[in-house]
Each structure stands twice: as structure tokens, then as C-alpha cells.
Short mmCIF file of C-alpha atoms in Angstrom, two decimals:
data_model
loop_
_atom_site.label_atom_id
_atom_site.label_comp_id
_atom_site.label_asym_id
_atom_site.label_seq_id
_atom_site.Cartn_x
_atom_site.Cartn_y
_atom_site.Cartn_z
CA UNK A 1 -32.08 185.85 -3.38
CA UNK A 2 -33.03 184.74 0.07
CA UNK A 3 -36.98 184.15 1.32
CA UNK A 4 -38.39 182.60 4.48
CA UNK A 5 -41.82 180.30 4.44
CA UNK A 6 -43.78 179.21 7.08
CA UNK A 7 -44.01 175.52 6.24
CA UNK A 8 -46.01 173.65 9.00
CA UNK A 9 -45.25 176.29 11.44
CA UNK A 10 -41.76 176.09 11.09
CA UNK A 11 -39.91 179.21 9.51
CA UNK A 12 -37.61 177.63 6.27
CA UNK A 13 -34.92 179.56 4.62
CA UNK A 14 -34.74 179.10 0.72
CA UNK A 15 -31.86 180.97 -0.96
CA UNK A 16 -30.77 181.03 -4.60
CA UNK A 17 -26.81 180.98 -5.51
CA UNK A 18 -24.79 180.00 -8.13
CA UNK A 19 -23.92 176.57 -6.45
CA UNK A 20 -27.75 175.47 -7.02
CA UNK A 21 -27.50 173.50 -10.01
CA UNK A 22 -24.07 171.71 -8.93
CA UNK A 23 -25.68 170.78 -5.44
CA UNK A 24 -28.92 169.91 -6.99
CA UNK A 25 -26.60 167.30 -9.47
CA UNK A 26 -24.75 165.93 -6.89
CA UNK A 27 -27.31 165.06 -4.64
CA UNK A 28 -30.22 163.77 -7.57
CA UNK A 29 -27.98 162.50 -10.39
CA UNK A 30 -29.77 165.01 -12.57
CA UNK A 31 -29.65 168.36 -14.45
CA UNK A 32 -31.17 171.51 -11.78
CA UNK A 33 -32.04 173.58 -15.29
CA UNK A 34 -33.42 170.78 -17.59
CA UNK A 35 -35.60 169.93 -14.63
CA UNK A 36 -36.66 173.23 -13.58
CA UNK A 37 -37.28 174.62 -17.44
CA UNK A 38 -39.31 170.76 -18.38
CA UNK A 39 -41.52 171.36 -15.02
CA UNK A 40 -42.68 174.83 -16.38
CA UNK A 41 -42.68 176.25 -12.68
CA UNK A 42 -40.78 179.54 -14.01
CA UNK A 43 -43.69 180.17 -16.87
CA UNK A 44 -46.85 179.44 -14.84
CA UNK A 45 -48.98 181.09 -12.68
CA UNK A 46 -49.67 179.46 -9.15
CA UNK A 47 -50.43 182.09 -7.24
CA UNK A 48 -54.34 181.99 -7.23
CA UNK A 49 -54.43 177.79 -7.18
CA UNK A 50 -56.82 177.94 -3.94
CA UNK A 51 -59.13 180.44 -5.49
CA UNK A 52 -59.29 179.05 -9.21
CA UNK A 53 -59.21 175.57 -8.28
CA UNK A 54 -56.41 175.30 -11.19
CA UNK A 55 -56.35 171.09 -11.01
CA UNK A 56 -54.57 171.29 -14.49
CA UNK A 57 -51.65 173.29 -13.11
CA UNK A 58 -51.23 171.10 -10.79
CA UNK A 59 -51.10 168.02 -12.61
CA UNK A 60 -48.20 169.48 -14.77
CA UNK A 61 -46.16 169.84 -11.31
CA UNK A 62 -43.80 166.95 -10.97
CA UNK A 63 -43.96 166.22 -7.20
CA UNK A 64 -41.08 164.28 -6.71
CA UNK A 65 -38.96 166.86 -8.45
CA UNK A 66 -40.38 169.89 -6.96
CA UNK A 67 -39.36 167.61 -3.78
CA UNK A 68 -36.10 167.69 -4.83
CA UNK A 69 -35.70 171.26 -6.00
CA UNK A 70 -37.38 172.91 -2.48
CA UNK A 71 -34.49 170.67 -0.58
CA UNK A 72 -31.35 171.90 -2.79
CA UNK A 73 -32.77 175.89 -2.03
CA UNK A 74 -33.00 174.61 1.92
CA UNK A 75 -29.98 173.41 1.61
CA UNK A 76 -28.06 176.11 -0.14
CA UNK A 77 -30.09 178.52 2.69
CA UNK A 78 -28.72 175.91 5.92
CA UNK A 79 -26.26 173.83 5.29
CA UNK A 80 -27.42 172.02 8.30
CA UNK A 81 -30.29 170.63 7.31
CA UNK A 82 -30.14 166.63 6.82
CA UNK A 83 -30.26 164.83 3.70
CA UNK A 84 -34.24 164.96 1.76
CA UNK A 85 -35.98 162.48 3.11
CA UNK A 86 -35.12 163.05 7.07
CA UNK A 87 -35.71 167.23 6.17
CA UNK A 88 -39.21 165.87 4.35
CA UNK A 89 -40.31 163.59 7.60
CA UNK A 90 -39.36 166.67 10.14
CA UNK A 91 -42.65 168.35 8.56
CA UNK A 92 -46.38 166.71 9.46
CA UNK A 93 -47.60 168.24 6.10
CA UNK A 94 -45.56 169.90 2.78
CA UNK A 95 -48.15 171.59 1.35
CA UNK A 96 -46.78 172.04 -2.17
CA UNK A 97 -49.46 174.13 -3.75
CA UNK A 98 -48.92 176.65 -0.97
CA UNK A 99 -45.66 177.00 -1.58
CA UNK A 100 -45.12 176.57 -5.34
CA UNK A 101 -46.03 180.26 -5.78
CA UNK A 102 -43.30 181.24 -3.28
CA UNK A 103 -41.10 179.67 -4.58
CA UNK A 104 -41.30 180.67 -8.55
CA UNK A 105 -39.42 184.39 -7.73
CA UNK A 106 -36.68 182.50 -6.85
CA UNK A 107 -36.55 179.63 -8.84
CA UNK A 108 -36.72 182.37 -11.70
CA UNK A 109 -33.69 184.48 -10.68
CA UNK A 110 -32.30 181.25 -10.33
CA UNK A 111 -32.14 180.96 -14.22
CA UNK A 112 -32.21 184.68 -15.25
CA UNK A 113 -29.75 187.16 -16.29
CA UNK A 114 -28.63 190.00 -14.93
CA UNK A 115 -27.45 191.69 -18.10
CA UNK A 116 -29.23 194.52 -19.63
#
């Protein structure tokens, strides 16, 4: 699964493949699915965070992490792209609680099945 966001007027690719998790662990040192399932991001809804002012949501969100997790989907999208922090300083703003939304389709067929 493939999507493009507008991040700070910029169009960025985010794709879902099976090499995810391995690129996520060999770039962070840690475990893509362990992270992913102990932020909650699959489970929650964040798609009405401007309207409803959710403020608890977003507390649960570990930044950092969610950091980490929007880079590996760049990445696996455009191998190109530089290593996190020199992709994170090419944007003036990451708005995170625009994008968390966006993201949770794919983060979710990231960890689902296929099988019926």
C-alpha cells in the first residue's frame, strides 16, 4: 500500500512492504511491531483530533517513535531520502496530528492479514 501527503507543501510518498519491520530494526535498534502495537496507532481514532480537541489521544502518541516509524514508510517509498534527522530538518513544520490519521490505513495493513 502506497499513499502520498502533503507535508509542508512538499508531496511525501509512504509505502508499506514486507521489508518494513527489518528496515525499521536496522535503522532504530528496535522491534517495528512491538512499537507500532504498544503506541496503539492501529486501534485509535485520529481522524477528528482538530475538531474534538482529543488532547488525551495525543498524549498516548509517542513522538519520537511515530518519528521513527513515518521515516522507515518514506524510506521504503524513496530509497533516496537521507537518514531521519536530515529528512526531519528538510521540513519547516511535521505536523504529526495531521498526519497520524493518514497514516493509520497503512500502518494497519502493515500488520494485517490477508487470509480469509
Amino acid at each position: 500500500m502506497e499513499i502520498t501527503l502533503t507535508i509542508d507543501d512538499q508531496p511525501v510518498k509512504f509505502k508499506s512492504s514486507g521489508a518494513v519491520p527489518k528496515r525499521y530494526k536496522m535503522q532504530f535498534g528496535r522491534d517495528f511491531f512491538k512499537d507500532l502495537i504498544g503506541m496503539g496507532i492501529v486501534n485509535k481514532d485520529y481522524s477528528d483530533l482538530h475538531e474534538n480537541n482529543q488532547l488525551e489521544a495525543i498524549k498516548q502518541i509517542d513522538f519520537d517513535m511515530f518519528y521513527d516509524i513515518a521515516w522507515t514508510l518514506a524510506k521504503t517509498a524513496d530509497e533516496k531520502i537521507p537518514d531521519p534527522m536530515t529528512w526531519l530538518d528538510s521540513f519547516e513544520t511535521f505536523p504529526i496530528v495531521d498526519i497520524v490519521a493518514e497514516l493509520q490505513d497503512i500502518l494497519a495493513a502493515t500488520i494485517s492479514s490477508k487470509k480469509n
